[in-house]
Amino acid sequence: MPDDSTTAAVLAAIAVAAFVCALFGAVARALRQPPVIGQILAGIALGPSLLGRLPGDPTASLFPAHVLPYLAMLGQVAVTVFMFSVGHELTAHRRQAAGRAVVAVAAGALVVPMCLGAAMAVLGRAQFGAAGEPRAGSGTFVLFMAVAVSITALPVLAAIVRDRALDGTRAGTVALASSGLMDAVAWLALAAITLGATTSDGRRSGMQQVGLRLVLLLVLAAVLLGVVRPLLSRWMRDPATAPYHLPVAFALAAGAAAATTALGLHAVFGGLLAGAAMPHPDKDPEPSSGQTFAPGSDRAPVPFLAASIHAVESLLLPLFFITTGLALDVGSLHPGDFVLLAVICVIACAGKLGGGYLGARFGGLARQPSATVAALLNTRGLTELIALNLGLASGIIHSRLFTVLVLMALITTLMTSPLLSALGHRANPPRERGSDRTRVLTDVM
């Protein structure tokens, strides 16, 4: 049990993280950017990239080494809850995921960037090696880079769709539904990649272990989706159960995360599966008399469960941003690393923008809606950061490339709002986006 001084240091670190992330998030919102942009920048600013370079190393004073494990643990709880909401959001769009346009966009915006990312990893083996990657060119590294440039951040995308009044439009609907399909495939691929990377036995026995763990993962998914979800759906139809939806959801996320961790996977995969297993009741009764509304729209009420989950995220996620910021140091990059960053950004944008546009055109959308879909799908945000942290923790990538890829995620997400403005999609004025009290519950990503 930590002593009083350690407890005080942890609480002080939490206070600093929460305040600075809230401040930077508010600035990002004022600049018509997703708040996650400001929160990522807050983590970078408090880490060795900026604050740690000042005399006396204030970073080490604010976040001493002995408190970092506690912050990291709370940060992992936060991303597990966040992935629960991602899984919950994926199933919310499942009814829209069967159209020709959705399938075409999902295929184009996933396959094209994955192929470009894999080709970049193979052809640029020497450049990645120079950036400190001893496994550059290996199958695991190539596959990880393919996934890393092809991820779309569904929660950020959904917030931007609301902010730009694209909810209900053909472009907004196709972008959300295709993003759900892509994320499901990308996370499944990432699970297989990280399983292979963390298996240290011989090649044959290692492949057997990966196969066994994947089978067990599929069994867990089948139980959650085929047994737990129907049972919960029947239970949640009773209005009297409304006050218990949130604690049951949290218990489900924690239990599934513990199961995937036992399988050798990260806890976030359990959170994702748990979110997919949590039903969406037709009527989600509020335990209080207030009505919660989505940001970016004064029309669509947010179910109490979803709003509560987002509130938990907003409280804990600053710790994830801080621990991520402490793991990267922009000042440690070499000149060649910035060239590599430019190449990765070009590949990532070309894959998403080109693949998304072509897929939308093939799916029957006109030019302007197709361009809108492509711009939306180029958003990466927090989802990308979680994938990169998995790669770092699994030893697939190392600190310098991790920093480069975080910067790529930041740049490509920053591009989304200017691109949408250039396409004629203006942001809603603040008075149309709901009150600050309700917006904070659902627009932190």
Coordinates of C-alpha atoms in Angstrom, one line a residue:
M1 CA 0.0 0.0 0.0
P2 CA 1.4 3.4 -1.0
D3 CA 2.5 5.7 1.9
D4 CA 1.1 9.2 2.4
S5 CA 3.8 10.9 0.4
T6 CA 3.3 8.7 -2.6
T7 CA -0.5 9.2 -2.4
A8 CA 0.0 12.9 -2.3
A9 CA 2.3 12.8 -5.3
V10 CA -0.1 10.7 -7.3
L11 CA -3.0 13.0 -6.5
A12 CA -1.0 16.1 -7.4
A13 CA 0.0 14.5 -10.8
I14 CA -3.6 13.7 -11.5
A15 CA -4.6 17.3 -10.7
V16 CA -1.9 18.7 -13.1
A17 CA -2.9 16.3 -15.8
A18 CA -6.6 17.0 -15.6
F19 CA -6.2 20.8 -15.5
V20 CA -3.7 21.0 -18.3
C21 CA -5.6 18.6 -20.6
A22 CA -8.8 20.5 -20.0
L23 CA -7.1 23.8 -20.8
F24 CA -5.5 22.6 -24.0
G25 CA -8.7 20.8 -25.0
A26 CA -10.7 24.1 -24.5
V27 CA -8.1 25.9 -26.7
A28 CA -8.4 23.3 -29.4
R29 CA -12.2 23.5 -29.3
A30 CA -12.0 27.3 -29.7
L31 CA -9.8 26.8 -32.8
R32 CA -12.5 24.4 -34.3
Q33 CA -10.4 21.4 -33.6
P34 CA -11.4 18.2 -31.8
P35 CA -10.5 18.5 -28.1
V36 CA -8.4 15.4 -28.4
I37 CA -5.9 17.4 -30.4
G38 CA -5.3 19.7 -27.4
Q39 CA -5.1 16.8 -25.0
I40 CA -2.5 15.1 -27.1
L41 CA -0.5 18.3 -27.3
A42 CA -0.9 18.7 -23.5
G43 CA 0.7 15.3 -23.0
I44 CA 3.6 16.2 -25.3
A45 CA 4.0 19.6 -23.6
L46 CA 4.2 18.1 -20.1
G47 CA 6.7 15.4 -21.2
P48 CA 10.4 15.5 -22.1
S49 CA 9.7 17.2 -25.4
L50 CA 9.0 20.6 -23.9
L51 CA 8.7 20.9 -20.1
G52 CA 11.4 18.4 -19.4
R53 CA 13.9 20.5 -21.4
L54 CA 13.5 23.5 -19.0
P55 CA 16.1 24.0 -16.3
G56 CA 15.6 21.7 -13.3
D57 CA 13.5 19.2 -15.4
P58 CA 10.0 20.2 -14.1
T59 CA 8.6 17.0 -15.7
A60 CA 10.5 14.8 -13.2
S61 CA 9.3 17.0 -10.3
L62 CA 5.6 16.9 -11.4
F63 CA 5.6 13.2 -12.4
P64 CA 8.3 11.4 -10.4
A65 CA 9.3 7.9 -11.3
H66 CA 7.6 6.2 -8.4
V67 CA 4.2 7.6 -9.3
L68 CA 4.3 6.6 -13.0
P69 CA 3.1 3.0 -12.5
Y70 CA 0.0 4.3 -10.7
L71 CA -0.7 6.8 -13.5
A72 CA -0.1 4.2 -16.1
M73 CA -2.6 1.8 -14.4
L74 CA -5.3 4.5 -14.2
G75 CA -4.5 5.4 -17.9
Q76 CA -5.1 1.8 -18.9
V77 CA -8.4 1.7 -17.1
A78 CA -9.3 4.9 -19.1
V79 CA -8.5 3.4 -22.5
T80 CA -10.3 0.2 -21.6
V81 CA -13.4 2.2 -20.9
F82 CA -12.8 4.2 -24.0
M83 CA -12.5 1.1 -26.1
F84 CA -15.8 -0.1 -24.5
S85 CA -17.4 3.0 -25.9
V86 CA -15.8 2.4 -29.3
G87 CA -17.2 -1.2 -29.4
H88 CA -20.6 0.2 -28.3
E89 CA -20.4 2.8 -31.1
L90 CA -19.5 0.1 -33.7
T91 CA -22.7 -1.8 -33.0
A92 CA -24.7 1.4 -33.1
H93 CA -24.0 1.6 -36.9
R94 CA -24.3 -2.1 -37.7
R95 CA -27.7 -1.6 -39.4
Q96 CA -26.2 0.9 -41.8
A97 CA -23.2 -1.3 -42.7
A98 CA -24.7 -3.3 -45.4
G99 CA -25.1 -0.7 -48.2
R100 CA -23.0 -0.8 -51.3
A101 CA -21.5 2.6 -50.6
V102 CA -20.5 1.6 -47.1
V103 CA -18.8 -1.6 -48.2
A104 CA -17.1 0.1 -51.1
V105 CA -15.8 2.9 -48.9
A106 CA -14.7 0.6 -46.1
A107 CA -12.8 -1.6 -48.6
G108 CA -11.1 1.3 -50.4
A109 CA -10.2 3.2 -47.2
L110 CA -8.8 0.1 -45.5
V111 CA -7.2 -1.9 -48.3
V112 CA -5.5 1.0 -50.1
P113 CA -3.7 2.4 -47.1
M114 CA -2.8 -1.0 -45.8
C115 CA -1.2 -1.9 -49.1
L116 CA 0.7 1.4 -49.2
G117 CA 1.8 1.0 -45.6
A118 CA 3.1 -2.5 -46.2
A119 CA 4.9 -1.4 -49.3
M120 CA 6.5 1.5 -47.4
A121 CA 7.6 -0.8 -44.6
V122 CA 9.2 -3.2 -47.1
L123 CA 10.8 -0.7 -49.5
G124 CA 11.9 1.6 -46.7
R125 CA 13.5 -1.0 -44.5
A126 CA 16.8 0.8 -44.4
Q127 CA 15.1 4.1 -43.4
F128 CA 13.2 2.4 -40.6
G129 CA 16.4 0.6 -39.5
A130 CA 18.1 4.0 -39.3
A131 CA 15.3 5.2 -37.1
G132 CA 16.1 2.6 -34.6
E133 CA 13.9 -0.3 -35.7
P134 CA 15.9 -3.6 -35.5
R135 CA 12.9 -5.6 -36.7
A136 CA 12.3 -3.4 -39.8
G137 CA 11.3 -5.6 -42.7
S138 CA 10.0 -8.4 -40.6
G139 CA 6.5 -9.7 -41.2
T140 CA 5.2 -8.4 -37.9
F141 CA 6.6 -5.0 -38.4
V142 CA 5.2 -4.8 -42.0
L143 CA 1.8 -5.8 -40.9
F144 CA 1.8 -3.4 -38.0
M145 CA 2.8 -0.4 -40.2
A146 CA 0.0 -1.5 -42.6
V147 CA -2.5 -1.2 -39.8
A148 CA -1.0 1.9 -38.3
V149 CA -1.6 4.0 -41.4
S150 CA -5.1 2.7 -42.0
I151 CA -6.8 3.3 -38.7
T152 CA -9.7 5.8 -38.4
A153 CA -10.9 7.2 -35.1
L154 CA -14.6 6.6 -35.0
P155 CA -15.3 8.6 -31.8
V156 CA -13.5 11.7 -33.2
L157 CA -15.1 11.2 -36.6
A158 CA -18.6 11.1 -34.9
A159 CA -17.9 14.3 -33.0
I160 CA -16.7 16.1 -36.2
V161 CA -19.8 14.8 -38.0
R162 CA -22.0 16.4 -35.4
D163 CA -20.0 19.6 -35.2
R164 CA -20.2 20.1 -39.0
A165 CA -24.0 19.2 -39.1
L166 CA -23.3 16.2 -41.2
D167 CA -25.3 13.8 -39.0
G168 CA -28.2 12.5 -41.1
T169 CA -26.5 13.3 -44.5
R170 CA -25.4 10.6 -46.9
A171 CA -21.8 11.5 -46.5
G172 CA -21.9 11.5 -42.7
T173 CA -23.8 8.2 -42.5
V174 CA -21.5 6.4 -45.0
A175 CA -18.4 7.7 -43.2
L176 CA -19.6 6.6 -39.8
A177 CA -20.8 3.1 -40.9
S178 CA -17.7 2.4 -43.0
S179 CA -15.4 3.6 -40.2
G180 CA -17.1 1.0 -37.9
L181 CA -16.4 -1.8 -40.4
M182 CA -12.8 -0.7 -40.9
D183 CA -12.2 -0.5 -37.2
A184 CA -13.6 -3.9 -36.5
V185 CA -11.2 -5.4 -39.2
A186 CA -8.2 -3.3 -38.1
W187 CA -8.5 -4.3 -34.4
L188 CA -8.9 -7.9 -35.2
A189 CA -5.7 -7.7 -37.3
L190 CA -3.9 -5.8 -34.6
A191 CA -4.9 -8.5 -32.1
A192 CA -3.3 -11.2 -34.3
I193 CA -0.2 -9.0 -34.8
T194 CA 0.4 -8.3 -31.1
L195 CA -0.2 -12.0 -30.2
G196 CA 2.5 -13.0 -32.7
A197 CA 4.9 -10.3 -31.4
T198 CA 4.6 -11.3 -27.8
T199 CA 5.2 -15.0 -28.4
S200 CA 8.9 -15.8 -27.7
D201 CA 9.0 -19.6 -28.3
G202 CA 10.2 -21.3 -31.4
R203 CA 8.5 -20.6 -34.7
R204 CA 6.4 -23.7 -34.8
S205 CA 5.3 -23.7 -31.1
G206 CA 4.9 -19.9 -31.3
M207 CA 2.5 -20.2 -34.2
Q208 CA 0.6 -22.9 -32.3
Q209 CA 0.3 -20.6 -29.3
V210 CA -0.9 -17.7 -31.5
G211 CA -3.5 -20.0 -33.1
L212 CA -4.7 -21.3 -29.7
R213 CA -5.0 -17.8 -28.3
L214 CA -6.9 -16.6 -31.4
V215 CA -9.3 -19.5 -31.0
L216 CA -9.8 -18.7 -27.3
L217 CA -10.4 -15.0 -28.3
L218 CA -13.0 -16.1 -30.8
V219 CA -14.7 -18.3 -28.1
L220 CA -14.7 -15.3 -25.7
A221 CA -16.2 -13.1 -28.5
A222 CA -18.9 -15.8 -29.2
V223 CA -19.9 -16.0 -25.6
L224 CA -20.1 -12.2 -25.1
L225 CA -22.0 -11.6 -28.3
G226 CA -24.1 -14.8 -28.5
V227 CA -24.9 -15.4 -24.8
V228 CA -24.2 -12.3 -22.7
R229 CA -25.6 -9.7 -25.1
P230 CA -29.1 -11.4 -25.5
L231 CA -29.3 -11.9 -21.7
L232 CA -28.4 -8.2 -21.1
S233 CA -30.8 -7.1 -23.8
R234 CA -33.7 -8.8 -22.0
W235 CA -32.6 -7.5 -18.6
M236 CA -32.3 -3.9 -19.8
R237 CA -35.9 -3.8 -21.2
D238 CA -37.1 -3.5 -17.6
P239 CA -37.0 0.3 -16.8
A240 CA -36.3 -0.6 -13.1
T241 CA -32.8 -1.8 -14.2
A242 CA -31.7 1.7 -15.5
P243 CA -29.7 2.7 -12.4
Y244 CA -27.6 -0.4 -12.7
H245 CA -26.7 -0.2 -16.4
L246 CA -23.5 1.8 -15.8
P247 CA -22.1 -0.5 -13.1
V248 CA -23.0 -3.6 -15.1
A249 CA -21.3 -2.1 -18.2
F250 CA -18.2 -1.3 -16.1
A251 CA -18.1 -4.8 -14.7
L252 CA -18.5 -6.3 -18.1
A253 CA -15.6 -4.2 -19.5
A254 CA -13.3 -5.0 -16.6
G255 CA -14.1 -8.8 -16.8
A256 CA -13.6 -9.0 -20.5
A257 CA -10.4 -6.9 -20.2
A258 CA -9.1 -9.4 -17.5
A259 CA -9.9 -12.3 -19.9
T260 CA -8.0 -10.8 -22.9
T261 CA -5.1 -9.9 -20.6
A262 CA -5.0 -13.6 -19.5
L263 CA -4.8 -14.6 -23.1
G264 CA -1.7 -12.5 -23.6
L265 CA -3.6 -9.6 -25.3
H266 CA -3.9 -6.0 -24.1
A267 CA -6.9 -5.1 -21.9
V268 CA -8.2 -2.8 -24.6
F269 CA -9.4 -5.7 -26.7
G270 CA -11.6 -6.9 -23.9
G271 CA -13.0 -3.4 -23.5
L272 CA -13.8 -3.4 -27.3
L273 CA -15.6 -6.8 -27.1
A274 CA -17.5 -5.8 -24.0
G275 CA -18.7 -2.6 -25.7
A276 CA -19.9 -4.7 -28.7
A277 CA -21.7 -7.0 -26.3
M278 CA -23.6 -4.2 -24.5
P279 CA -27.0 -3.8 -26.0
H280 CA -28.5 -0.6 -27.3
P281 CA -32.0 -0.5 -25.8
D282 CA -34.7 1.2 -27.9
K283 CA -35.5 3.4 -25.0
D284 CA -32.7 4.1 -22.5
P285 CA -34.5 5.5 -19.5
E286 CA -32.8 8.3 -17.6
P287 CA -32.6 7.8 -13.8
S288 CA -32.9 11.6 -13.4
S289 CA -35.3 14.0 -15.0
G290 CA -32.7 15.8 -17.1
Q291 CA -32.2 15.1 -20.8
T292 CA -28.7 14.7 -22.2
F293 CA -28.0 16.0 -25.7
A294 CA -25.3 15.2 -28.1
P295 CA -22.8 18.0 -28.9
G296 CA -23.2 19.5 -32.4
S297 CA -26.9 18.9 -32.4
D298 CA -29.8 20.2 -30.4
R299 CA -32.0 17.4 -31.8
A300 CA -30.5 14.0 -30.9
P301 CA -30.6 12.9 -27.2
V302 CA -27.7 10.8 -26.0
P303 CA -28.7 7.7 -24.0
F304 CA -27.8 8.0 -20.4
L305 CA -25.4 5.0 -20.5
A306 CA -23.4 6.4 -23.3
A307 CA -23.2 9.8 -21.7
S308 CA -22.1 8.3 -18.4
I309 CA -19.4 6.3 -20.1
H310 CA -18.1 9.4 -21.8
A311 CA -18.1 11.2 -18.5
V312 CA -15.8 8.5 -17.0
E313 CA -13.5 8.8 -20.0
S314 CA -13.2 12.5 -19.7
L315 CA -12.1 12.2 -16.0
L316 CA -9.5 9.5 -16.6
L317 CA -8.1 9.9 -20.1
P318 CA -5.8 12.8 -19.3
L319 CA -3.7 10.3 -17.5
F320 CA -3.3 8.3 -20.6
F321 CA -2.3 11.4 -22.6
I322 CA 0.3 12.3 -19.9
T323 CA 1.8 8.8 -19.8
T324 CA 1.9 8.8 -23.6
G325 CA 3.6 12.2 -23.7
L326 CA 6.2 11.0 -21.2
A327 CA 7.0 8.2 -23.5
L328 CA 8.0 10.4 -26.5
D329 CA 10.6 13.0 -27.0
V330 CA 10.4 15.1 -30.1
G331 CA 13.8 16.5 -29.4
S332 CA 15.4 13.1 -29.7
L333 CA 14.5 12.8 -33.3
H334 CA 17.2 12.9 -36.0
P335 CA 16.9 14.9 -39.2
G336 CA 16.2 11.7 -41.1
D337 CA 13.3 11.0 -38.8
F338 CA 11.5 14.1 -40.0
V339 CA 11.9 13.0 -43.6
L340 CA 10.4 9.7 -42.5
L341 CA 7.6 11.5 -40.9
A342 CA 6.8 13.4 -44.1
V343 CA 6.8 10.1 -46.1
I344 CA 4.5 8.4 -43.6
C345 CA 2.1 11.4 -43.6
V346 CA 2.0 11.3 -47.4
I347 CA 1.4 7.5 -47.4
A348 CA -1.3 7.8 -44.7
C349 CA -3.1 10.6 -46.4
A350 CA -2.9 9.2 -49.9
G351 CA -4.2 5.9 -48.7
K352 CA -7.2 7.3 -46.7
L353 CA -8.1 10.2 -49.0
G354 CA -7.5 8.3 -52.2
G355 CA -9.0 5.0 -51.1
G356 CA -12.0 6.7 -49.4
Y357 CA -12.8 8.9 -52.4
L358 CA -12.5 6.1 -54.9
G359 CA -14.6 3.8 -52.7
A360 CA -17.3 6.4 -52.3
R361 CA -17.4 7.1 -56.1
F362 CA -17.6 3.4 -56.8
G363 CA -20.4 3.2 -54.2
G364 CA -22.5 5.7 -56.1
L365 CA -21.8 9.0 -54.3
A366 CA -21.2 12.2 -56.1
R367 CA -17.9 14.0 -56.2
Q368 CA -18.5 16.5 -53.3
P369 CA -19.9 13.9 -50.8
S370 CA -17.2 11.5 -51.8
A371 CA -14.5 14.1 -51.0
T372 CA -16.3 14.7 -47.6
V373 CA -16.2 11.0 -46.8
A374 CA -12.5 10.8 -47.6
A375 CA -11.7 13.8 -45.5
L376 CA -13.6 12.4 -42.5
L377 CA -11.9 9.0 -42.8
N378 CA -8.4 10.6 -42.6
T379 CA -9.1 11.3 -38.9
R380 CA -7.0 9.2 -36.5
G381 CA -7.0 10.8 -33.0
L382 CA -7.0 8.8 -29.8
T383 CA -7.7 5.5 -31.5
E384 CA -4.4 5.7 -33.3
L385 CA -2.6 6.5 -30.1
I386 CA -3.9 3.4 -28.4
A387 CA -2.8 1.2 -31.4
L388 CA 0.7 2.8 -31.3
N389 CA 1.0 2.2 -27.5
L390 CA 0.2 -1.4 -28.2
G391 CA 3.0 -1.6 -30.7
L392 CA 5.4 0.1 -28.3
A393 CA 4.4 -2.2 -25.4
S394 CA 4.7 -5.3 -27.6
G395 CA 8.2 -4.3 -28.8
I396 CA 7.1 -4.0 -32.5
I397 CA 8.2 -0.4 -32.6
H398 CA 10.5 1.7 -30.5
S399 CA 10.6 5.2 -29.1
R400 CA 11.7 7.2 -32.1
L401 CA 9.3 5.6 -34.5
F402 CA 6.6 5.8 -31.8
T403 CA 7.2 9.6 -31.7
V404 CA 7.1 9.9 -35.5
L405 CA 3.8 8.0 -35.7
V406 CA 2.2 10.0 -32.9
L407 CA 3.1 13.2 -34.8
M408 CA 1.5 11.6 -37.9
A409 CA -1.7 10.9 -36.0
L410 CA -1.7 14.5 -34.8
I411 CA -1.0 16.0 -38.2
T412 CA -3.6 14.0 -40.0
T413 CA -6.3 14.7 -37.4
L414 CA -5.5 18.4 -37.6
M415 CA -6.1 18.3 -41.3
T416 CA -9.7 17.2 -41.1
S417 CA -11.3 20.5 -40.0
P418 CA -9.5 22.6 -42.7
L419 CA -10.4 20.1 -45.4
L420 CA -14.0 20.1 -44.4
S421 CA -14.1 23.9 -44.3
A422 CA -12.5 23.9 -47.8
L423 CA -15.4 21.6 -48.9
G424 CA -17.9 24.1 -47.6
H425 CA -18.9 22.4 -44.3
R426 CA -18.8 25.1 -41.7
A427 CA -18.7 24.4 -38.0
N428 CA -21.9 25.0 -36.1
P429 CA -21.8 28.2 -34.0
P430 CA -21.5 27.4 -30.2
R431 CA -25.1 28.3 -29.5
E432 CA -26.2 25.5 -31.7
R433 CA -24.1 22.8 -30.1
G434 CA -25.9 22.4 -26.8
S435 CA -24.8 23.6 -23.4
D436 CA -21.3 23.3 -21.9
R437 CA -22.7 21.0 -19.2
T438 CA -24.0 18.4 -21.7
R439 CA -21.2 18.8 -24.3
V440 CA -18.5 17.9 -21.8
L441 CA -20.1 14.4 -21.4
T442 CA -19.8 13.4 -25.0
D443 CA -17.3 15.6 -26.9
V444 CA -14.0 14.8 -25.3
M445 CA -12.7 12.7 -28.1

